[in-house]
Short mmCIF file of C-alpha atoms in Angstrom, two decimals:
data_model
loop_
_atom_site.label_atom_id
_atom_site.label_comp_id
_atom_site.label_asym_id
_atom_site.label_seq_id
_atom_site.Cartn_x
_atom_site.Cartn_y
_atom_site.Cartn_z
CA MET A 1 0.00 0.00 0.00
CA GLU A 2 2.78 2.42 0.91
CA GLN A 3 4.60 1.71 -2.36
CA THR A 4 1.49 2.40 -4.40
CA LYS A 5 0.92 5.69 -2.53
CA LYS A 6 4.54 6.70 -3.12
CA SER A 7 4.25 5.83 -6.81
CA LYS A 8 1.10 7.98 -7.11
CA VAL A 9 2.82 10.91 -5.36
CA ASN A 10 5.87 10.56 -7.61
CA ALA A 11 3.62 10.44 -10.68
CA LYS A 12 1.90 13.67 -9.58
CA LYS A 13 5.25 15.33 -8.94
CA GLY A 14 6.49 14.18 -12.33
CA LEU A 15 3.42 15.62 -14.07
CA LEU A 16 3.81 18.92 -12.22
CA GLU A 17 7.47 19.10 -13.19
CA LYS A 18 6.56 18.52 -16.83
CA ILE A 19 4.01 21.34 -16.69
CA LYS A 20 6.55 23.67 -15.09
CA LEU A 21 9.14 22.73 -17.71
CA TRP A 22 6.67 23.42 -20.53
CA LEU A 23 5.65 26.76 -19.01
CA SER A 24 9.26 27.77 -18.44
CA LYS A 25 9.79 27.65 -22.21
CA LYS A 26 6.96 30.17 -22.69
CA PRO A 27 7.98 33.82 -22.53
CA LEU A 28 6.46 35.77 -19.66
CA PRO A 29 4.89 39.01 -20.96
CA SER A 30 6.23 42.22 -19.55
CA PRO A 31 4.02 44.69 -17.65
CA THR A 32 4.08 46.93 -20.72
CA ASP A 33 2.81 44.11 -22.92
CA ARG A 34 0.03 43.30 -20.46
CA LYS A 35 -1.09 46.95 -20.35
CA LYS A 36 -1.04 47.10 -24.16
CA PHE A 37 -3.14 43.91 -24.30
CA ASP A 38 -5.73 45.43 -21.92
CA HIS A 39 -5.78 48.66 -23.95
CA ASP A 40 -6.18 46.86 -27.27
CA PHE A 41 -9.03 44.75 -25.85
CA ALA A 42 -10.85 47.83 -24.57
CA ILE A 43 -10.71 49.73 -27.87
CA SER A 44 -11.40 46.72 -30.14
CA THR A 45 -14.08 44.74 -28.28
CA SER A 46 -17.66 44.80 -29.53
CA PHE A 47 -18.82 45.42 -25.95
CA HIS A 48 -20.11 48.99 -26.27
CA GLY A 49 -18.86 51.73 -24.00
CA LEU A 50 -15.44 50.38 -22.99
CA HIS A 51 -13.57 52.19 -25.78
CA ASN A 52 -15.20 55.47 -24.71
CA ILE A 53 -13.70 55.05 -21.23
CA VAL A 54 -10.23 54.37 -22.59
CA ARG A 55 -10.10 56.92 -25.44
CA ASN A 56 -11.55 59.92 -23.65
CA ARG A 57 -8.87 62.15 -22.18
CA SER A 58 -11.28 64.06 -19.98
CA LYS A 59 -11.64 62.53 -16.56
CA ILE A 60 -15.23 63.73 -16.32
CA HIS A 61 -16.13 61.94 -19.54
CA LYS A 62 -14.34 58.82 -18.33
CA VAL A 63 -16.34 58.87 -15.09
CA ILE A 64 -19.61 59.44 -16.98
CA TRP A 65 -18.94 56.56 -19.38
CA LEU A 66 -17.82 54.36 -16.50
CA VAL A 67 -21.12 55.01 -14.70
CA VAL A 68 -23.07 54.34 -17.93
CA VAL A 69 -21.24 51.04 -18.57
CA LEU A 70 -21.57 49.86 -14.96
CA GLY A 71 -25.26 50.82 -14.93
CA SER A 72 -25.90 48.96 -18.18
CA VAL A 73 -24.06 45.88 -16.93
CA SER A 74 -26.06 46.01 -13.68
CA LEU A 75 -29.34 46.21 -15.60
CA VAL A 76 -28.30 43.31 -17.85
CA ILE A 77 -27.41 41.14 -14.84
CA TRP A 78 -30.72 41.98 -13.16
CA GLN A 79 -32.75 41.27 -16.32
CA ILE A 80 -30.95 37.97 -17.02
CA TYR A 81 -31.37 36.92 -13.39
CA SER A 82 -35.11 37.63 -13.47
CA ARG A 83 -35.46 35.69 -16.75
CA LEU A 84 -33.59 32.72 -15.33
CA VAL A 85 -35.67 32.75 -12.14
CA ASN A 86 -38.86 32.84 -14.22
CA TYR A 87 -37.63 29.98 -16.42
CA LEU A 88 -36.71 27.84 -13.39
CA THR A 89 -40.29 28.12 -12.09
CA TRP A 90 -41.18 26.01 -15.17
CA PRO A 91 -44.20 28.10 -16.24
CA THR A 92 -46.82 26.60 -18.56
CA THR A 93 -49.71 27.81 -20.67
CA THR A 94 -52.85 25.90 -21.56
CA SER A 95 -54.26 26.00 -25.08
CA VAL A 96 -57.73 24.82 -26.07
CA GLU A 97 -58.31 23.84 -29.68
CA VAL A 98 -61.32 22.30 -31.43
CA GLN A 99 -60.53 19.86 -34.24
CA TYR A 100 -63.20 19.02 -36.81
CA VAL A 101 -62.90 15.57 -38.41
CA GLU A 102 -64.82 13.41 -40.85
CA LYS A 103 -64.67 10.34 -38.60
CA ILE A 104 -64.23 9.98 -34.87
CA GLU A 105 -63.69 6.93 -32.64
CA PHE A 106 -66.69 5.74 -30.68
CA PRO A 107 -65.97 5.19 -26.96
CA ALA A 108 -66.42 2.05 -24.92
CA VAL A 109 -69.50 1.82 -22.70
CA THR A 110 -69.73 -0.51 -19.70
CA PHE A 111 -73.21 -1.45 -18.43
CA CYS A 112 -74.20 -3.00 -15.08
CA ASN A 113 -77.49 -3.93 -13.49
CA LEU A 114 -78.17 -2.15 -10.20
CA ASN A 115 -79.61 -5.48 -9.01
CA ARG A 116 -76.44 -7.56 -9.07
CA PHE A 117 -77.47 -11.14 -8.26
CA GLN A 118 -79.99 -13.73 -9.36
CA THR A 119 -82.77 -14.01 -6.82
CA GLU A 120 -82.86 -17.81 -6.80
CA ALA A 121 -79.11 -18.11 -6.19
CA VAL A 122 -78.90 -15.66 -3.30
CA ALA A 123 -82.00 -17.16 -1.69
CA LYS A 124 -79.89 -20.27 -1.07
CA PHE A 125 -76.69 -18.34 -0.24
CA GLY A 126 -77.77 -15.11 1.44
CA VAL A 127 -74.24 -14.59 2.72
CA ILE A 128 -73.13 -13.66 -0.82
CA PHE A 129 -74.24 -10.05 -0.27
CA PHE A 130 -71.88 -9.79 2.67
CA LEU A 131 -69.03 -11.61 0.92
CA TRP A 132 -69.21 -9.45 -2.19
CA ASN A 133 -69.38 -6.29 -0.12
CA ILE A 134 -66.08 -7.31 1.50
CA VAL A 135 -64.38 -8.27 -1.76
CA SER A 136 -65.35 -5.12 -3.68
CA LYS A 137 -63.87 -2.81 -1.06
CA VAL A 138 -60.35 -3.46 -2.37
CA LEU A 139 -61.21 -1.23 -5.35
CA HIS A 140 -61.44 1.86 -3.16
CA LEU A 141 -58.82 1.21 -0.46
CA GLN A 142 -61.51 0.73 2.17
CA ASP A 143 -60.77 -1.14 5.37
CA ILE A 144 -62.57 -4.47 5.80
CA ARG A 145 -63.96 -4.45 9.33
CA THR A 146 -64.21 -7.63 11.32
CA ASN A 147 -66.90 -6.55 13.75
CA SER A 148 -69.70 -7.14 11.27
CA THR A 149 -72.60 -9.35 12.33
CA GLY A 150 -72.27 -11.35 9.14
CA PHE A 151 -68.66 -12.33 9.79
CA LYS A 152 -69.46 -15.47 11.84
CA GLU A 153 -72.04 -16.57 9.29
CA ALA A 154 -69.51 -16.06 6.48
CA ILE A 155 -66.81 -18.07 8.29
CA ASP A 156 -69.26 -20.90 8.97
CA PHE A 157 -70.33 -20.87 5.33
CA LEU A 158 -66.76 -21.02 3.98
CA THR A 159 -65.83 -23.71 6.49
CA SER A 160 -68.54 -25.93 5.04
CA GLN A 161 -67.73 -24.83 1.48
CA GLN A 162 -63.96 -25.36 1.23
CA ASN A 163 -63.75 -25.03 -2.57
CA PHE A 164 -66.13 -22.08 -2.82
CA SER A 165 -65.02 -19.31 -5.22
CA ILE A 166 -66.71 -15.94 -4.96
CA ALA A 167 -65.57 -14.98 -8.47
CA GLU A 168 -67.03 -18.10 -10.07
CA PHE A 169 -70.28 -17.77 -8.12
CA VAL A 170 -70.81 -14.13 -9.14
CA LYS A 171 -69.89 -14.80 -12.75
CA LYS A 172 -72.36 -17.68 -12.90
CA ASN A 173 -75.15 -16.28 -10.74
CA GLY A 174 -74.85 -12.55 -11.29
CA PHE A 175 -76.45 -10.41 -13.97
CA TYR A 176 -76.08 -11.88 -17.45
CA LEU A 177 -76.55 -10.56 -20.95
CA ASN A 178 -78.59 -12.52 -23.49
CA ASN A 179 -81.73 -12.16 -25.62
CA SER A 180 -83.93 -11.94 -22.53
CA THR A 181 -82.01 -9.09 -20.86
CA LEU A 182 -80.79 -7.26 -24.01
CA LEU A 183 -83.97 -6.86 -26.05
CA GLU A 184 -82.62 -4.48 -28.71
CA CYS A 185 -79.18 -3.33 -29.78
CA ASP A 186 -78.47 -1.00 -32.66
CA PHE A 187 -75.11 0.57 -33.55
CA PHE A 188 -75.41 3.10 -36.39
CA GLY A 189 -78.17 1.18 -38.07
CA LYS A 190 -76.44 -2.19 -37.70
CA PRO A 191 -77.85 -4.79 -35.31
CA CYS A 192 -75.64 -5.90 -32.40
CA GLY A 193 -76.04 -8.41 -29.61
CA SER A 194 -74.59 -9.84 -26.43
CA GLN A 195 -71.68 -11.30 -28.42
CA ASP A 196 -70.45 -7.74 -29.01
CA PHE A 197 -69.99 -7.17 -25.27
CA ALA A 198 -67.01 -8.20 -23.12
CA HIS A 199 -67.49 -9.38 -19.53
CA VAL A 200 -65.75 -7.44 -16.77
CA PHE A 201 -65.91 -7.50 -12.96
CA THR A 202 -66.60 -4.26 -11.10
CA GLU A 203 -68.04 -3.37 -7.71
CA TYR A 204 -71.44 -3.93 -9.38
CA GLY A 205 -70.62 -7.59 -10.06
CA ASN A 206 -71.02 -8.78 -13.65
CA CYS A 207 -70.75 -5.89 -16.09
CA PHE A 208 -70.47 -5.84 -19.86
CA THR A 209 -68.44 -3.51 -22.06
CA PHE A 210 -69.46 -2.56 -25.59
CA ASN A 211 -66.72 -1.58 -28.05
CA HIS A 212 -64.01 -3.04 -25.87
CA GLY A 213 -60.40 -2.45 -26.90
CA GLU A 214 -59.91 -6.12 -27.84
CA ASN A 215 -63.05 -6.24 -30.00
CA ILE A 216 -63.21 -5.48 -33.70
CA GLY A 217 -65.80 -2.80 -33.03
CA ALA A 218 -63.18 -0.66 -31.30
CA ARG A 219 -61.72 0.14 -34.70
CA GLU A 220 -65.03 1.45 -36.04
CA LYS A 221 -65.39 5.20 -36.31
CA VAL A 222 -68.40 7.48 -36.30
CA SER A 223 -69.09 9.40 -39.50
CA VAL A 224 -72.55 10.82 -38.67
CA SER A 225 -73.45 12.95 -35.65
CA GLY A 226 -76.75 12.52 -33.85
CA ARG A 227 -76.69 8.73 -34.18
CA GLY A 228 -74.83 6.10 -32.21
CA LEU A 229 -75.59 3.24 -29.85
CA SER A 230 -79.19 2.44 -28.94
CA LEU A 231 -80.02 -0.26 -26.37
CA LEU A 232 -83.13 -1.66 -24.73
CA PHE A 233 -82.49 -3.54 -21.48
CA ASN A 234 -84.76 -5.71 -19.40
CA VAL A 235 -83.52 -5.54 -15.81
CA ASN A 236 -86.01 -8.25 -14.81
CA GLN A 237 -86.48 -7.22 -11.18
CA GLU A 238 -88.15 -10.51 -10.28
CA GLU A 239 -85.12 -12.51 -11.41
CA PHE A 240 -82.40 -10.18 -10.08
CA THR A 241 -82.20 -8.62 -6.65
CA ASP A 242 -79.89 -6.98 -4.15
CA ASP A 243 -79.64 -6.17 -0.44
CA PRO A 244 -81.21 -2.78 0.45
CA THR A 245 -79.36 -2.75 3.79
CA LEU A 246 -76.13 -2.23 1.83
CA GLY A 247 -77.55 0.80 -0.01
CA PHE A 248 -78.80 -0.92 -3.17
CA VAL A 249 -82.34 0.42 -3.32
CA ASP A 250 -82.64 1.43 -7.00
CA ALA A 251 -83.70 -0.46 -10.08
CA GLY A 252 -82.16 0.24 -13.47
CA ILE A 253 -78.92 0.28 -15.39
CA ILE A 254 -75.73 2.07 -14.38
CA PHE A 255 -73.15 2.72 -17.10
CA VAL A 256 -69.90 4.55 -17.65
CA ILE A 257 -68.44 5.93 -20.91
CA HIS A 258 -64.68 5.58 -21.24
CA SER A 259 -61.84 5.08 -23.70
CA PRO A 260 -61.73 1.57 -25.28
CA LYS A 261 -58.16 1.24 -23.99
CA LYS A 262 -59.00 2.04 -20.36
CA VAL A 263 -60.63 0.04 -17.58
CA PRO A 264 -64.10 1.23 -16.51
CA GLN A 265 -64.21 3.37 -13.39
CA PHE A 266 -67.61 3.81 -11.78
CA ASP A 267 -66.56 5.72 -8.69
CA GLY A 268 -67.93 9.22 -9.25
CA LEU A 269 -68.28 8.70 -13.03
CA GLY A 270 -71.22 6.30 -13.37
CA LEU A 271 -74.47 7.42 -15.04
CA SER A 272 -77.76 5.81 -14.01
CA SER A 273 -80.90 5.20 -15.99
CA PRO A 274 -83.96 4.08 -13.99
CA VAL A 275 -86.61 1.71 -15.22
CA GLY A 276 -89.45 3.18 -17.25
CA MET A 277 -87.15 5.87 -18.66
CA HIS A 278 -85.47 6.68 -21.97
CA ALA A 279 -82.02 8.13 -21.32
CA ARG A 280 -80.55 10.21 -24.15
CA VAL A 281 -76.84 10.74 -23.67
CA THR A 282 -74.94 13.23 -25.80
CA ILE A 283 -71.18 12.97 -25.60
CA ARG A 284 -68.14 14.84 -26.88
CA GLN A 285 -64.51 13.82 -26.94
CA VAL A 286 -61.93 15.76 -24.93
CA LYS A 287 -58.22 15.01 -25.19
CA THR A 288 -55.92 16.34 -22.50
CA VAL A 289 -52.15 16.55 -22.94
CA HIS A 290 -50.00 17.07 -19.83
CA GLN A 291 -46.36 18.14 -19.81
CA GLU A 292 -43.78 15.98 -18.13
CA TYR A 293 -41.91 17.09 -15.03
CA PRO A 294 -40.78 19.79 -14.19
CA TRP A 295 -43.31 21.67 -16.36
CA GLY A 296 -46.12 19.26 -15.53
CA GLU A 297 -46.80 16.23 -13.38
CA CYS A 298 -46.80 13.33 -15.85
CA ASN A 299 -44.09 10.70 -16.20
CA PRO A 300 -43.81 9.22 -19.73
CA ASN A 301 -41.48 6.45 -18.54
CA ILE A 302 -44.07 4.61 -16.43
CA LYS A 303 -45.48 1.51 -18.14
CA LEU A 304 -48.15 -0.85 -16.83
CA GLN A 305 -47.72 -4.61 -16.85
CA THR A 306 -51.36 -5.61 -17.34
CA PHE A 307 -52.77 -2.70 -19.33
CA SER A 308 -51.42 -1.55 -22.69
CA THR A 309 -52.36 2.09 -22.10
CA TYR A 310 -51.37 3.95 -18.96
CA SER A 311 -54.17 5.33 -16.79
CA THR A 312 -54.26 6.47 -13.19
CA SER A 313 -57.02 4.00 -12.27
CA GLY A 314 -55.18 1.09 -13.89
CA CYS A 315 -51.94 2.10 -12.18
CA LEU A 316 -53.63 2.23 -8.76
CA LYS A 317 -55.07 -1.25 -9.27
CA GLU A 318 -51.67 -2.66 -10.22
CA CYS A 319 -50.02 -0.91 -7.28
CA LYS A 320 -52.50 -2.37 -4.76
CA ALA A 321 -52.28 -5.80 -6.41
CA GLN A 322 -48.48 -5.87 -6.12
CA HIS A 323 -48.50 -4.96 -2.41
CA ILE A 324 -51.30 -7.40 -1.54
CA GLU A 325 -49.73 -10.28 -3.48
CA LYS A 326 -46.36 -9.61 -1.85
CA GLN A 327 -47.77 -9.54 1.68
CA CYS A 328 -50.52 -12.14 1.44
CA GLY A 329 -49.37 -14.51 -1.28
CA CYS A 330 -52.73 -14.20 -3.00
CA LEU A 331 -54.55 -11.72 -5.19
CA PRO A 332 -58.13 -10.36 -5.08
CA PHE A 333 -59.66 -11.25 -8.45
CA LEU A 334 -61.00 -7.70 -8.87
CA LEU A 335 -57.39 -6.51 -9.18
CA PRO A 336 -55.22 -7.28 -12.24
CA GLY A 337 -52.74 -10.15 -12.11
CA LYS A 338 -52.47 -13.91 -12.25
CA GLY A 339 -52.05 -14.74 -8.58
CA ILE A 340 -54.02 -17.21 -6.47
CA GLU A 341 -57.45 -15.90 -5.47
CA CYS A 342 -57.69 -14.75 -1.85
CA ASP A 343 -60.33 -16.42 0.28
CA LEU A 344 -62.41 -14.60 2.89
CA LYS A 345 -60.11 -15.50 5.80
CA LYS A 346 -57.16 -13.95 4.00
CA PHE A 347 -59.27 -10.90 3.26
CA TYR A 348 -59.74 -10.40 6.99
CA ASN A 349 -56.36 -11.56 8.23
CA CYS A 350 -54.06 -10.09 5.54
CA VAL A 351 -55.77 -8.08 2.79
CA SER A 352 -57.48 -5.71 5.23
CA PRO A 353 -54.30 -4.83 7.20
CA THR A 354 -52.40 -4.46 3.92
CA LEU A 355 -54.99 -2.04 2.54
CA ASP A 356 -54.81 -0.06 5.77
CA HIS A 357 -50.99 -0.05 5.56
CA ILE A 358 -51.11 1.14 1.94
CA GLU A 359 -53.39 4.03 2.86
CA VAL A 360 -51.54 5.08 6.04
CA LYS A 361 -48.06 4.90 4.49
CA GLY A 362 -49.19 6.42 1.18
CA LEU A 363 -47.76 3.54 -0.88
CA CYS A 364 -50.26 3.99 -3.72
CA THR A 365 -50.66 7.69 -4.33
CA MET A 366 -51.72 9.57 -7.43
CA GLY A 367 -51.50 13.00 -9.02
CA THR A 368 -47.96 14.40 -8.74
CA HIS A 369 -44.87 13.30 -10.69
CA ASN A 370 -43.22 11.71 -7.64
CA SER A 371 -46.30 9.72 -6.66
CA SER A 372 -46.65 6.06 -7.51
CA CYS A 373 -49.35 6.86 -10.09
CA PRO A 374 -48.92 10.31 -11.65
CA VAL A 375 -51.36 11.76 -14.16
CA PRO A 376 -51.11 10.33 -17.69
CA CYS A 377 -49.31 12.41 -20.29
CA GLU A 378 -52.28 12.03 -22.59
CA GLU A 379 -55.82 10.96 -21.79
CA THR A 380 -59.18 10.93 -23.53
CA GLU A 381 -62.42 11.62 -21.72
CA TYR A 382 -66.05 11.74 -22.80
CA PRO A 383 -68.08 14.38 -20.93
CA ALA A 384 -71.76 13.55 -21.23
CA THR A 385 -75.03 15.44 -21.14
CA ILE A 386 -77.98 13.21 -20.21
CA SER A 387 -81.71 13.84 -20.45
CA TYR A 388 -84.68 11.61 -19.61
CA SER A 389 -88.18 11.00 -20.88
CA THR A 390 -90.86 8.53 -19.82
CA PHE A 391 -90.60 5.23 -21.63
CA PRO A 392 -92.64 3.88 -23.22
CA SER A 393 -95.54 6.12 -24.22
CA ARG A 394 -99.09 4.81 -23.82
CA LYS A 395 -99.36 3.66 -27.40
CA ALA A 396 -95.85 2.14 -27.35
CA LEU A 397 -96.69 0.47 -24.06
CA LYS A 398 -99.49 -1.52 -25.67
CA TYR A 399 -97.26 -2.39 -28.62
CA LEU A 400 -94.39 -3.63 -26.43
CA SER A 401 -96.80 -5.52 -24.16
CA LYS A 402 -98.04 -7.56 -27.14
CA LYS A 403 -94.56 -7.93 -28.66
CA LEU A 404 -92.91 -9.20 -25.46
CA ASN A 405 -96.03 -11.01 -24.23
CA GLN A 406 -95.76 -9.21 -20.89
CA SER A 407 -98.11 -7.03 -18.89
CA GLN A 408 -97.99 -3.25 -19.14
CA LYS A 409 -96.96 -3.07 -15.48
CA TYR A 410 -94.04 -5.41 -16.19
CA ILE A 411 -92.93 -3.19 -19.09
CA ARG A 412 -92.98 -0.07 -16.88
CA GLU A 413 -91.06 -1.73 -14.05
CA ASN A 414 -88.34 -3.51 -16.02
CA LEU A 415 -87.45 -1.86 -19.33
CA VAL A 416 -84.65 0.71 -19.70
CA ASN A 417 -83.93 2.48 -22.99
CA ILE A 418 -80.48 4.06 -23.43
CA GLU A 419 -79.26 6.03 -26.44
CA ILE A 420 -75.68 7.34 -26.75
CA ASN A 421 -74.46 9.55 -29.60
CA TYR A 422 -72.04 12.34 -30.48
CA SER A 423 -73.27 15.91 -30.58
CA ASP A 424 -70.79 16.93 -33.31
CA LEU A 425 -67.95 15.34 -35.23
CA ASN A 426 -65.21 17.22 -33.44
CA TYR A 427 -63.03 16.87 -30.42
CA LYS A 428 -61.45 19.37 -28.09
CA ILE A 429 -57.75 19.26 -27.27
CA THR A 430 -56.66 20.81 -23.99
CA GLN A 431 -52.89 20.96 -24.19
CA GLN A 432 -50.43 22.04 -21.53
CA GLN A 433 -47.44 23.75 -23.16
CA LYS A 434 -44.14 25.20 -21.99
CA ALA A 435 -44.50 28.94 -21.51
CA VAL A 436 -40.77 29.53 -22.10
CA SER A 437 -38.61 27.20 -24.16
CA VAL A 438 -34.80 27.12 -24.16
CA SER A 439 -34.63 28.93 -27.49
CA GLU A 440 -36.98 31.64 -26.23
CA LEU A 441 -34.87 32.04 -23.08
CA LEU A 442 -31.69 32.43 -25.15
CA ALA A 443 -33.41 34.92 -27.46
CA ASP A 444 -34.61 36.93 -24.44
CA VAL A 445 -31.16 36.96 -22.84
CA GLY A 446 -29.56 37.92 -26.15
CA GLY A 447 -32.06 40.74 -26.58
CA GLN A 448 -31.23 42.15 -23.13
CA LEU A 449 -27.48 41.97 -23.85
CA GLY A 450 -27.96 43.72 -27.18
CA LEU A 451 -30.27 46.39 -25.77
CA PHE A 452 -28.12 47.50 -22.83
CA CYS A 453 -24.57 46.58 -23.89
CA GLY A 454 -24.67 45.97 -27.63
CA ALA A 455 -23.24 42.53 -26.89
CA SER A 456 -23.65 39.30 -28.82
CA MET A 457 -22.34 35.76 -28.72
CA ILE A 458 -19.08 36.97 -30.32
CA THR A 459 -18.74 39.55 -27.54
CA ILE A 460 -19.06 36.85 -24.93
CA ILE A 461 -16.35 34.81 -26.68
CA GLU A 462 -14.10 37.90 -26.73
CA ILE A 463 -14.58 38.39 -22.98
CA ILE A 464 -13.92 34.70 -22.30
CA GLU A 465 -10.73 34.86 -24.37
CA TYR A 466 -9.58 38.00 -22.49
CA ILE A 467 -10.26 36.40 -19.07
CA PHE A 468 -8.60 33.13 -20.08
CA THR A 469 -5.46 34.95 -21.36
CA ASN A 470 -5.08 36.91 -18.13
CA PHE A 471 -5.65 33.80 -16.06
CA TYR A 472 -2.98 32.00 -18.09
CA TRP A 473 -0.49 34.81 -17.46
CA ILE A 474 -1.23 34.81 -13.72
CA CYS A 475 -0.71 31.04 -13.53
CA LEU A 476 2.50 31.38 -15.53
CA LEU A 477 3.78 34.12 -13.22
CA PHE A 478 3.06 32.16 -10.04
CA LEU A 479 4.48 28.87 -11.29
CA LEU A 480 7.74 30.50 -12.41
CA LYS A 481 8.18 32.81 -9.43
CA ILE A 482 7.43 30.30 -6.64
CA PRO A 483 10.82 28.50 -6.94
CA GLU A 484 12.60 31.87 -6.66
CA MET A 485 10.65 32.74 -3.49
CA ASN A 486 11.75 29.50 -1.74
CA PRO A 487 15.41 29.89 -0.50
CA GLY A 488 17.73 26.95 -1.24
CA PRO A 489 19.63 24.91 1.41
CA HIS A 490 22.40 26.80 3.28
CA PRO A 491 25.93 25.62 2.52
CA PRO A 492 27.91 24.09 5.42
CA GLN A 493 29.99 26.35 7.61
CA ASN A 494 33.30 24.73 6.67
CA GLN A 495 32.65 25.41 3.01
CA LEU A 496 31.93 29.05 3.79
CA GLY A 497 35.15 29.25 5.75
CA ASN A 498 37.09 27.79 2.85
CA LYS A 499 35.56 30.32 0.46
CA ASN A 500 36.56 33.17 2.74
CA ASN A 501 40.10 31.87 2.93
CA ILE A 502 40.35 31.63 -0.88
CA GLU A 503 39.05 35.20 -1.27
CA GLU A 504 41.62 36.44 1.25
CA CYS A 505 44.33 34.72 -0.63
#
């Protein structure tokens, strides 16, 4: 170790000696040459005002021009500083633009029955209401409380039903879509049916998405405004039911309009259509573009494992799924992933504490760039305007009663008519843009330099060359003068005595 340190020190000394030897060959300018260099720079530089200080013989004029130059330099420094401070606040502007097109993509629409389960199935297994209420809470980071009166009944039920799967039960005994529940389906004059819908689980149990991203229909585009998707549902209240004690007291269809590439999100976005009503929904497409950090809050580098398109809701689901699967070794089927399905005991013993831990520690946050799920850099939304009318009319009621071979009362209490269309063939782009770009900042700084000092990029290079030359001369002076300032070793006394004797001789 000591030898290596010594070798490094010797190498540094050798390099320093080489530099000194090279500099010693360079001539050191005289004070007269240095003054001439300063004078020539002052009278030849493109920096305005300096030559007026040097050339004027009057001291008053020199002082005036010195004040003018110093004042201009001070103003330039202040202006450049304020521009830099403004730029480093990363300001943005928002532009709104309406684009008119010949064709526009139709969104995906997910429909659910407000009565989630088949009456016959839940009559045998009444505990399903309680079980599903527990399972669906993972979608909203809600704690699963163990002091419920139905907990003991649920444990007893699962003890006797070892291989019971909540997901399979709901899929088999929840709301379904066929010719008896979807009476009519029309998409721009073309008939459609239950085969054009994709099944998806939500907090409302079995739901069905039209124009799903994986379907061929997702590639179809609208070319006529005022027409779209028209559906006639039969909610069949006698066949499907729900528990009013849990807040499910309505009858009808709840639906959400979203991008075909995104997962449906009902929380705060769902639209409801009650029975005996015709809901007319007029939509428009709004695209929002966010800037990445530091101008905005989006992060273009985040990719999702399960979903092809990034969305905040999809990211939150993946985040919760990863934490739950890591802690519990299982995965709630309402969250994306391919893990083993969690049973009710694990929901109470592990999933619930994990959800509470996620919320308290802020492990799955959204919004800002440094959160686990920042806003998407680009997203498409479909704001809707909905209006209702009584359905059907008296004359239509008689017609439908004969057509469906049902009573008029049944028609009023079970049928829901929903119509979704575009208002116009255009979409609005709300785009967040950089208020000041790098080129604009450079142009602004250059304008300030030119206004107050008449300086340009060439002027800056001249000043850099002048400073570098003076710095080089100072280094040269110090490196060559330091050995002269250090006195050498004193000769021995006997040698001095011998020299004195020789001089005397």
